[in-house]
mmCIF file of C-alpha atoms and ligand atoms in Angstrom:
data_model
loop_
_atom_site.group_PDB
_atom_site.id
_atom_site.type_symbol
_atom_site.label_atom_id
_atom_site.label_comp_id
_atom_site.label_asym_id
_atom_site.label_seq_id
_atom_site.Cartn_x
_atom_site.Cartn_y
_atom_site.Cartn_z
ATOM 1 C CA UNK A 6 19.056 7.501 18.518
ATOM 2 C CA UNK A 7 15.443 7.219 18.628
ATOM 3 C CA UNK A 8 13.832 3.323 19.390
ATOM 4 C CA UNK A 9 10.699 4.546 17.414
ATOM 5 C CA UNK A 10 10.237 3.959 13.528
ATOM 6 C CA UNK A 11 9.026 7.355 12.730
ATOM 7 C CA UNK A 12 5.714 7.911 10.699
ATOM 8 C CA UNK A 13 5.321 10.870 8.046
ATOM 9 C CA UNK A 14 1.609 11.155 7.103
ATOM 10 C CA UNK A 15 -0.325 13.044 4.368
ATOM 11 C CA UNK A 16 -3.525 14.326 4.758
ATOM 12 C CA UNK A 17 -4.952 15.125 1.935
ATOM 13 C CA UNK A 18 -7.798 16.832 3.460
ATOM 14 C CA UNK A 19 -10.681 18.033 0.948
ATOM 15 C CA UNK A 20 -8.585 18.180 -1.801
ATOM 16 C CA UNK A 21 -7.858 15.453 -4.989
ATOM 17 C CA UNK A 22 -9.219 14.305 -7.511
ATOM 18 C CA UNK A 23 -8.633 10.997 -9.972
ATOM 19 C CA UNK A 24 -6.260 13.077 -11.714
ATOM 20 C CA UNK A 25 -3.814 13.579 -8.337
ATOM 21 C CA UNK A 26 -3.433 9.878 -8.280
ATOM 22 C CA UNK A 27 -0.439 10.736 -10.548
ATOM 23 C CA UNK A 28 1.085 12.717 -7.493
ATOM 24 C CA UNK A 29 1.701 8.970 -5.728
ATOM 25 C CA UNK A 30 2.886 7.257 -9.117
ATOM 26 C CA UNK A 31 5.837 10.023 -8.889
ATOM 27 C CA UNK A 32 6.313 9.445 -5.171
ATOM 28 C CA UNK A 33 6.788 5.990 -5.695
ATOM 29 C CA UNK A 34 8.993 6.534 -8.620
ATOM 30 C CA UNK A 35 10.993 9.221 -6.101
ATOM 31 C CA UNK A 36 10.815 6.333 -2.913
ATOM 32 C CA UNK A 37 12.401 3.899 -5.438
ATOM 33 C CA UNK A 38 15.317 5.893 -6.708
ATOM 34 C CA UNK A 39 16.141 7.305 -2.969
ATOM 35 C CA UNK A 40 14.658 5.137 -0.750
ATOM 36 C CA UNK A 41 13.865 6.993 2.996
ATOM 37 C CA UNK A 42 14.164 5.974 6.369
ATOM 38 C CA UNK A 43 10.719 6.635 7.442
ATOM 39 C CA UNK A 44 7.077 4.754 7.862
ATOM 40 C CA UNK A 45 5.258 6.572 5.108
ATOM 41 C CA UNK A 46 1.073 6.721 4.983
ATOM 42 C CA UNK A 47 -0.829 8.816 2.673
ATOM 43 C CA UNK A 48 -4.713 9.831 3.938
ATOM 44 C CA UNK A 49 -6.508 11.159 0.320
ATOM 45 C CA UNK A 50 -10.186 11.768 0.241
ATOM 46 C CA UNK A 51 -12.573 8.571 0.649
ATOM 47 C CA UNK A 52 -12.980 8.597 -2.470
ATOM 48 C CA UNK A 53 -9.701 7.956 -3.807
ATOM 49 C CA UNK A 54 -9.226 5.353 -1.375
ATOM 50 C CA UNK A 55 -9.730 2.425 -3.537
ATOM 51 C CA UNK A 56 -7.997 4.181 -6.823
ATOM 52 C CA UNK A 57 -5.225 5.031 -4.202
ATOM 53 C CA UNK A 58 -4.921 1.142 -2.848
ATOM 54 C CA UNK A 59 -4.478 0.320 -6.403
ATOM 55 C CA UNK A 60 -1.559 2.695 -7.096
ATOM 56 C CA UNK A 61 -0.201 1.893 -3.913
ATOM 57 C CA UNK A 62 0.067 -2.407 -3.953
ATOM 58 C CA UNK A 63 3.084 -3.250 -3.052
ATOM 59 C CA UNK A 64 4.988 -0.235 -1.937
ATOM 60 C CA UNK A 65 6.376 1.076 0.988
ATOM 61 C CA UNK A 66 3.608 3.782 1.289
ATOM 62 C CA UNK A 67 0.709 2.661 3.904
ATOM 63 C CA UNK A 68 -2.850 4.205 3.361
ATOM 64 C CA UNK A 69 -4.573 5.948 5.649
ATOM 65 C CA UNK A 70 -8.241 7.938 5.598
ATOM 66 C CA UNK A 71 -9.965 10.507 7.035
ATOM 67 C CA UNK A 72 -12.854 10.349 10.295
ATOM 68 C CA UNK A 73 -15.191 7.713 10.219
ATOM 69 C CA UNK A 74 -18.433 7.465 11.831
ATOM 70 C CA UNK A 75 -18.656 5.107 15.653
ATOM 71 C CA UNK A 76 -20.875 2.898 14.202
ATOM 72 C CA UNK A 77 -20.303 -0.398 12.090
ATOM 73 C CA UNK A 78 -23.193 0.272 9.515
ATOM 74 C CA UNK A 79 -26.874 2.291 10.072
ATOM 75 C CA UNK A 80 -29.072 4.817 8.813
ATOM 76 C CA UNK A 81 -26.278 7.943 8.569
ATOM 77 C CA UNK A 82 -26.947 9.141 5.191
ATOM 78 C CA UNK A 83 -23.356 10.271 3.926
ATOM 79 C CA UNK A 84 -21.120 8.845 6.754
ATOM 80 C CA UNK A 85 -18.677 6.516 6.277
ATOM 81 C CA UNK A 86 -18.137 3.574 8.850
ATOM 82 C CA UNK A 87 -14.264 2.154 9.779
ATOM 83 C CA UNK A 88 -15.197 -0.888 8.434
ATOM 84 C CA UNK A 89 -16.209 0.545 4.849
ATOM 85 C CA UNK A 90 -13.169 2.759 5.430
ATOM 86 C CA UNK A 91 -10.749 -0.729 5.692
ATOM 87 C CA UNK A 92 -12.939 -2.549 3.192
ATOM 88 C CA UNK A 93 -11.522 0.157 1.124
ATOM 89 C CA UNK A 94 -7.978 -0.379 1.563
ATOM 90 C CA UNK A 95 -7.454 2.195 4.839
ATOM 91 C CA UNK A 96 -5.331 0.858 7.228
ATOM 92 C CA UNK A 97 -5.226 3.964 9.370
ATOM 93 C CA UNK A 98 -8.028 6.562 10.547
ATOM 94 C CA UNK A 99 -7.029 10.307 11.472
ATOM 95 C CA UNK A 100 -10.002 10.998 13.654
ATOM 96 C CA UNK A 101 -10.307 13.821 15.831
ATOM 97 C CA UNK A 102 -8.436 17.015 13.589
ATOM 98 C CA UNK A 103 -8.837 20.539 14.746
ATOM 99 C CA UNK A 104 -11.149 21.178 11.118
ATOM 100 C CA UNK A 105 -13.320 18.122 12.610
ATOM 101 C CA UNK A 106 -13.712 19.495 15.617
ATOM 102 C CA UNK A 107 -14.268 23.308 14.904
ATOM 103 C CA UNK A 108 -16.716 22.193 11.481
ATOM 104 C CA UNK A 109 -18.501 19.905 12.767
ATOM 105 C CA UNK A 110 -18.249 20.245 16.776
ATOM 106 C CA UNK A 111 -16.780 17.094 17.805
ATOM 107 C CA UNK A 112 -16.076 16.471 21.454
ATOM 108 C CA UNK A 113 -13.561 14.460 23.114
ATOM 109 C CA UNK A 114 -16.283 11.771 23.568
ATOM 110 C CA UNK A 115 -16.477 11.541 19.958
ATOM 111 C CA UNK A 116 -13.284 11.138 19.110
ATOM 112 C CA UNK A 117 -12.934 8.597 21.740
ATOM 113 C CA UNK A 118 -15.608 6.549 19.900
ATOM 114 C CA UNK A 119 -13.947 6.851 16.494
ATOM 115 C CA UNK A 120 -10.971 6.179 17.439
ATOM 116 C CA UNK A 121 -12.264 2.569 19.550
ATOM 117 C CA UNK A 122 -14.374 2.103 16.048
ATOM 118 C CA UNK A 123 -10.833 2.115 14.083
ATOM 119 C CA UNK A 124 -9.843 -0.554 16.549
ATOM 120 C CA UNK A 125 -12.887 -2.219 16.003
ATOM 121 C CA UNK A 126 -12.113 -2.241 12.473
ATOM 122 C CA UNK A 127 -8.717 -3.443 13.048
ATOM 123 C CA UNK A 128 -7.032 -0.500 12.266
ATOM 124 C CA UNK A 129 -4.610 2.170 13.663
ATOM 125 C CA UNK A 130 -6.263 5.630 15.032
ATOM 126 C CA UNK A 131 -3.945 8.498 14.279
ATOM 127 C CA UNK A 132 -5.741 10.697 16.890
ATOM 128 C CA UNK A 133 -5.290 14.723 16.582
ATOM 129 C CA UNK A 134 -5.025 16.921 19.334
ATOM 130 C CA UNK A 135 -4.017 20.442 19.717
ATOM 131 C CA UNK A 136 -4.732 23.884 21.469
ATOM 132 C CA UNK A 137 -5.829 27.219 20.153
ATOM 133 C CA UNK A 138 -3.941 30.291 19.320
ATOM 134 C CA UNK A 139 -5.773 32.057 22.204
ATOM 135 C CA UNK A 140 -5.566 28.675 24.673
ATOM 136 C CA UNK A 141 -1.514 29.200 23.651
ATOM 137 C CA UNK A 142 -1.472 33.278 24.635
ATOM 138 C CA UNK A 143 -3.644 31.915 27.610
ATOM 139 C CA UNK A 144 -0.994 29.907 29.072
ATOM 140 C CA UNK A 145 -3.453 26.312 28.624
ATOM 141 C CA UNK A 146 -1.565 24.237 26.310
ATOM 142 C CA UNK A 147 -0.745 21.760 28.041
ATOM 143 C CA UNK A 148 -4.208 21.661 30.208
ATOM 144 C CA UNK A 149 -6.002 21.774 27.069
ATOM 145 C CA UNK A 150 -3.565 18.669 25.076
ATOM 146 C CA UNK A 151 -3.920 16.989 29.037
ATOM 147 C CA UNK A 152 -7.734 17.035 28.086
ATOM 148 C CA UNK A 153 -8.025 16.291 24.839
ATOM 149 C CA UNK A 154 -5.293 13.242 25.150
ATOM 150 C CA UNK A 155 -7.400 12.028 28.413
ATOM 151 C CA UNK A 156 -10.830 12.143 26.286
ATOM 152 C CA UNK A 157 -9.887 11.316 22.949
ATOM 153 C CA UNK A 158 -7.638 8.268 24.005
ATOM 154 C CA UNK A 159 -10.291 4.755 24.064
ATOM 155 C CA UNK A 160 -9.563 1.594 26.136
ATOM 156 C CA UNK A 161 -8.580 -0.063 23.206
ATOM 157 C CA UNK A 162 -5.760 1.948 23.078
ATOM 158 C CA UNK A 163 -1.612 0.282 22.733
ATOM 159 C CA UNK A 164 1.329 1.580 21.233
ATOM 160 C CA UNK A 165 0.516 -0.642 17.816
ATOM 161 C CA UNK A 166 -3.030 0.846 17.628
ATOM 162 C CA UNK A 167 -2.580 4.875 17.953
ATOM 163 C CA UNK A 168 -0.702 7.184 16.311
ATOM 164 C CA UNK A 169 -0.848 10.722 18.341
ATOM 165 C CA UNK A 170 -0.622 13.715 16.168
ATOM 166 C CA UNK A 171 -0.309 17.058 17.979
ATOM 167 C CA UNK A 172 -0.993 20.051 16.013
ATOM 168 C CA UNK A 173 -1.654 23.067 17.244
ATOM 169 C CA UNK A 174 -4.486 25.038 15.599
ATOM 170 C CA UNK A 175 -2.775 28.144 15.129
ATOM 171 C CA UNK A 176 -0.082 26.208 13.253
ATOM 172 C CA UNK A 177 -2.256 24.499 10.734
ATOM 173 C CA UNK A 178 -2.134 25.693 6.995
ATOM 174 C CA UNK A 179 -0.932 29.083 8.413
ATOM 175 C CA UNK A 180 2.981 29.161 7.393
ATOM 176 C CA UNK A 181 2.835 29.606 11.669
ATOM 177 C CA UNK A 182 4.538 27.395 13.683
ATOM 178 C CA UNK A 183 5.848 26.694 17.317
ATOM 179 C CA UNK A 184 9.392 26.575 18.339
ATOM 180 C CA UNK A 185 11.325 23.526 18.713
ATOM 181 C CA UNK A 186 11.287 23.713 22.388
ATOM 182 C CA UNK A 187 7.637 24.521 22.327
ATOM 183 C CA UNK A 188 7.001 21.240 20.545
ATOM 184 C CA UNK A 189 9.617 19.061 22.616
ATOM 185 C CA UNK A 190 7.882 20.510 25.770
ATOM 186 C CA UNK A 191 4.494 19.449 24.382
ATOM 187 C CA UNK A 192 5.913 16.068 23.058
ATOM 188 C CA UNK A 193 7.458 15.614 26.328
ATOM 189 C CA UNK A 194 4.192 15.970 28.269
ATOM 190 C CA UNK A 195 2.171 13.832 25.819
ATOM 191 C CA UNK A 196 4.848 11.314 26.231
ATOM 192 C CA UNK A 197 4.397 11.165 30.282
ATOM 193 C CA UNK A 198 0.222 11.082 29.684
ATOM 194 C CA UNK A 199 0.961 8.344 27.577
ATOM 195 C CA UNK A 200 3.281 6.478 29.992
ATOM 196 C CA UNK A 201 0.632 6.916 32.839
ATOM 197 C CA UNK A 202 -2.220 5.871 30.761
ATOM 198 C CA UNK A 203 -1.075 2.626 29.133
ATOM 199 C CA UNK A 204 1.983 2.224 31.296
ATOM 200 C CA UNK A 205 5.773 2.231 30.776
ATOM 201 C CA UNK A 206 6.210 0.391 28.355
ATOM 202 C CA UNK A 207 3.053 0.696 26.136
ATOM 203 C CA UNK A 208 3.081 4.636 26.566
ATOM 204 C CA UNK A 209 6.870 4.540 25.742
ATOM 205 C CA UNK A 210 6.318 3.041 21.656
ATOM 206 C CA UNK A 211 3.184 5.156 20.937
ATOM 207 C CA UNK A 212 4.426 7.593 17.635
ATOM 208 C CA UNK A 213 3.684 11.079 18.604
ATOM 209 C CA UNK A 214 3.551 13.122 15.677
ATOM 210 C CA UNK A 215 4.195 16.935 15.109
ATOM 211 C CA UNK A 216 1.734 18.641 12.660
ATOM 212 C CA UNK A 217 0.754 22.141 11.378
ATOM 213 C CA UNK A 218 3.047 24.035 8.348
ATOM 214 C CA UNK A 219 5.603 21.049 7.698
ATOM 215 C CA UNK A 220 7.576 22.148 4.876
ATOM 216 C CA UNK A 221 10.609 20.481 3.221
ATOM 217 C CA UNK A 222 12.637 23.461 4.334
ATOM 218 C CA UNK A 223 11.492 23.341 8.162
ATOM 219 C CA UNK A 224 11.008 19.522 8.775
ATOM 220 C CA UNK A 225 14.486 18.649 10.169
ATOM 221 C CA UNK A 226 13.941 21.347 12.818
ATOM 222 C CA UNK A 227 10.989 19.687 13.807
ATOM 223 C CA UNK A 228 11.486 15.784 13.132
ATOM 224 C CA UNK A 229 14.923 16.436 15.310
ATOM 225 C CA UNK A 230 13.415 17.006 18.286
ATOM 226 C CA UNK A 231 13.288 14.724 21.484
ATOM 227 C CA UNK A 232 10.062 12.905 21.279
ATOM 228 C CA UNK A 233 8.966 13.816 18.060
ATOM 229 C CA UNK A 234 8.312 10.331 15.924
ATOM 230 C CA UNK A 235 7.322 12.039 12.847
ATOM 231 C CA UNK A 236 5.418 14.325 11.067
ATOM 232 C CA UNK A 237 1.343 14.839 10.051
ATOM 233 C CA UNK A 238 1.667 17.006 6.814
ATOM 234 C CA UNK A 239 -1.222 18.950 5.375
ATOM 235 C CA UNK A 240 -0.801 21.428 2.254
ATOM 236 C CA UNK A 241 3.005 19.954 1.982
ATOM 237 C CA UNK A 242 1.523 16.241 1.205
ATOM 238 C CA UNK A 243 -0.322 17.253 -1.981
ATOM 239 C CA UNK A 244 2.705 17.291 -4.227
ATOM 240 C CA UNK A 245 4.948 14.554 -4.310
ATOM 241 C CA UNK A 246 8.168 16.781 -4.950
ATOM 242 C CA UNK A 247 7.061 18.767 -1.728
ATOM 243 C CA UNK A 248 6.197 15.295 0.620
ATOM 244 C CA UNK A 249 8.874 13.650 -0.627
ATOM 245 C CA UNK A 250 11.176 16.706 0.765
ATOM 246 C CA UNK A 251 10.210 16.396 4.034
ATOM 247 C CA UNK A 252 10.573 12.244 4.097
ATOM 248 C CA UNK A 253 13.906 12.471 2.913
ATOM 249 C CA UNK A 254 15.127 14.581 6.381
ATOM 250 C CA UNK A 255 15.228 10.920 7.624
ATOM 251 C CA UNK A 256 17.799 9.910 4.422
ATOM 252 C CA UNK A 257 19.850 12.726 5.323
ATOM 253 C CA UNK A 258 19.713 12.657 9.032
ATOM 254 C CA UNK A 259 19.517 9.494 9.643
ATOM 255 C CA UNK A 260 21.331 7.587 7.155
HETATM 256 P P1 PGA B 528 -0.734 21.784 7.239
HETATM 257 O O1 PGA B 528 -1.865 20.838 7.875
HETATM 258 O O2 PGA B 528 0.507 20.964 7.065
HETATM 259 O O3 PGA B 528 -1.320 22.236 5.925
HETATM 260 O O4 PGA B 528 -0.523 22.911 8.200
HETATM 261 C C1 PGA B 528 -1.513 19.888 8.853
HETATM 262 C C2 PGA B 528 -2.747 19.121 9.273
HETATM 263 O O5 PGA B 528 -3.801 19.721 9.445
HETATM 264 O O6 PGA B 528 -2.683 17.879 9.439
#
């Protein structure tokens, strides 16, 4: 049906410790018994990162982490650079989350350079963007997801490089989420950006991802709809019984 290989994501956010390590031994041990249609990437704390690589070798789940500062290496007490993020075992970056943004004020400009230093680093950008609960009642989505995907998207940019996740604030950790024709109409219009931006054909393979309250029991709505090339899962992701739920709506739907 769909030409894309979909992507389901974790992001572990501020959460785990050495101990939740055992959370991706049983994910593994679930993958291997009933194996899923699906790119799969988990995104735990820096660091875990290495632990995580460890646990990880050889199986079909890709590692991802979380921002990274624009620079290669400097004088940024507690940052942590793309390169030190791959040297790690990252092959993926989310950069430019709603949390990011709102914490710690990051602009579009920002983002943009994180998401060039990911390329710099050689690795994939998974690049967040999203709209407000009051941008939503406002009638701005799609000006505001226009923006953000305009600003946040570098020149390094192709479809083997990002990853777009949209998640709309409101949506995140809440138990709130969109319709399905809110999200295909928001997918569709990322979709078209895309298309302009890096042309046809480029703008046609990027993944767009849906994010904010995936659950196992709401995930086929979602990973169903036109345009939508998988899933960025927060609070869901931390438990492998959960995650796993919501990777195996591509066993059952698309088996
Ligand atoms: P959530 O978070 O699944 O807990 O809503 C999604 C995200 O922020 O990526």
């Amino acid at each position: 049906m769909k030409g894309i290989r979909p992507l389901v994501a974790g992001n572990w956010k501020m959460n785990g410790l050495g101990a939740s390590l055992g959370e991706l031994s049983s994910l593994l041990e679930r993958l291997n018994r009933d194996p899923v249609a699906t790119d799969i990437m988990v995104c735990p704390p820096a660091t875990l990162l290495s632990l995580a690589r460890e646990v990880l070798m050889g199986s079909a789940v890709a590692l991802g982490a979380q921002d990274c500062h624009p620079l290669p290496s400097g004088a940024h007490t507690g940052d942590l650079s793309a390169e030190m993020l791959a040297d790690a075992g990252a092959e993926a970056i989310i950069v430019g989350h709603s949390e990011r943004r709102a914490d710690h004020g990051e602009t579009d400009a920002l983002v943009n350079a994180k998401a060039a230093a990911a390329h710099r680093a050689g690795l994939t950008a998974i690049i967040c963007i999203g709209e407000t609960e009051a941008e939503r009642r406002g009638g701005a989505t799609l000006d505001v997801v226009g923006r953000q995907l305009a600003g946040s998207v570098p020149p390094s940019a192709a479809a083997a490089n990002i990853v777009i996740a949209y998640e709309p604030v409101w949506a995140i950790g809440t138990g709130l989420t969109p319709s399905a024709d809110d999200v295909g109409q928001v997918h569709g219009f990322i979709r078209a950006g895309l298309k302009q931006r890096l042309g046809e054909a480029e703008g046609s393979d990027v993944r767009i991802l849906y994010g904010g309250s995936v659950k196992p029991a709401n995930a086929s709505e979602f990973l169903s709809v036109a345009e939508v090339n998988g899933a960025l899962v927060g609070g869901a992701s931390l438990k492998a019984s959960d995650f796993y739920g919501i990777l195996s709506t591509y066993a059952e739907t698309n088996a």
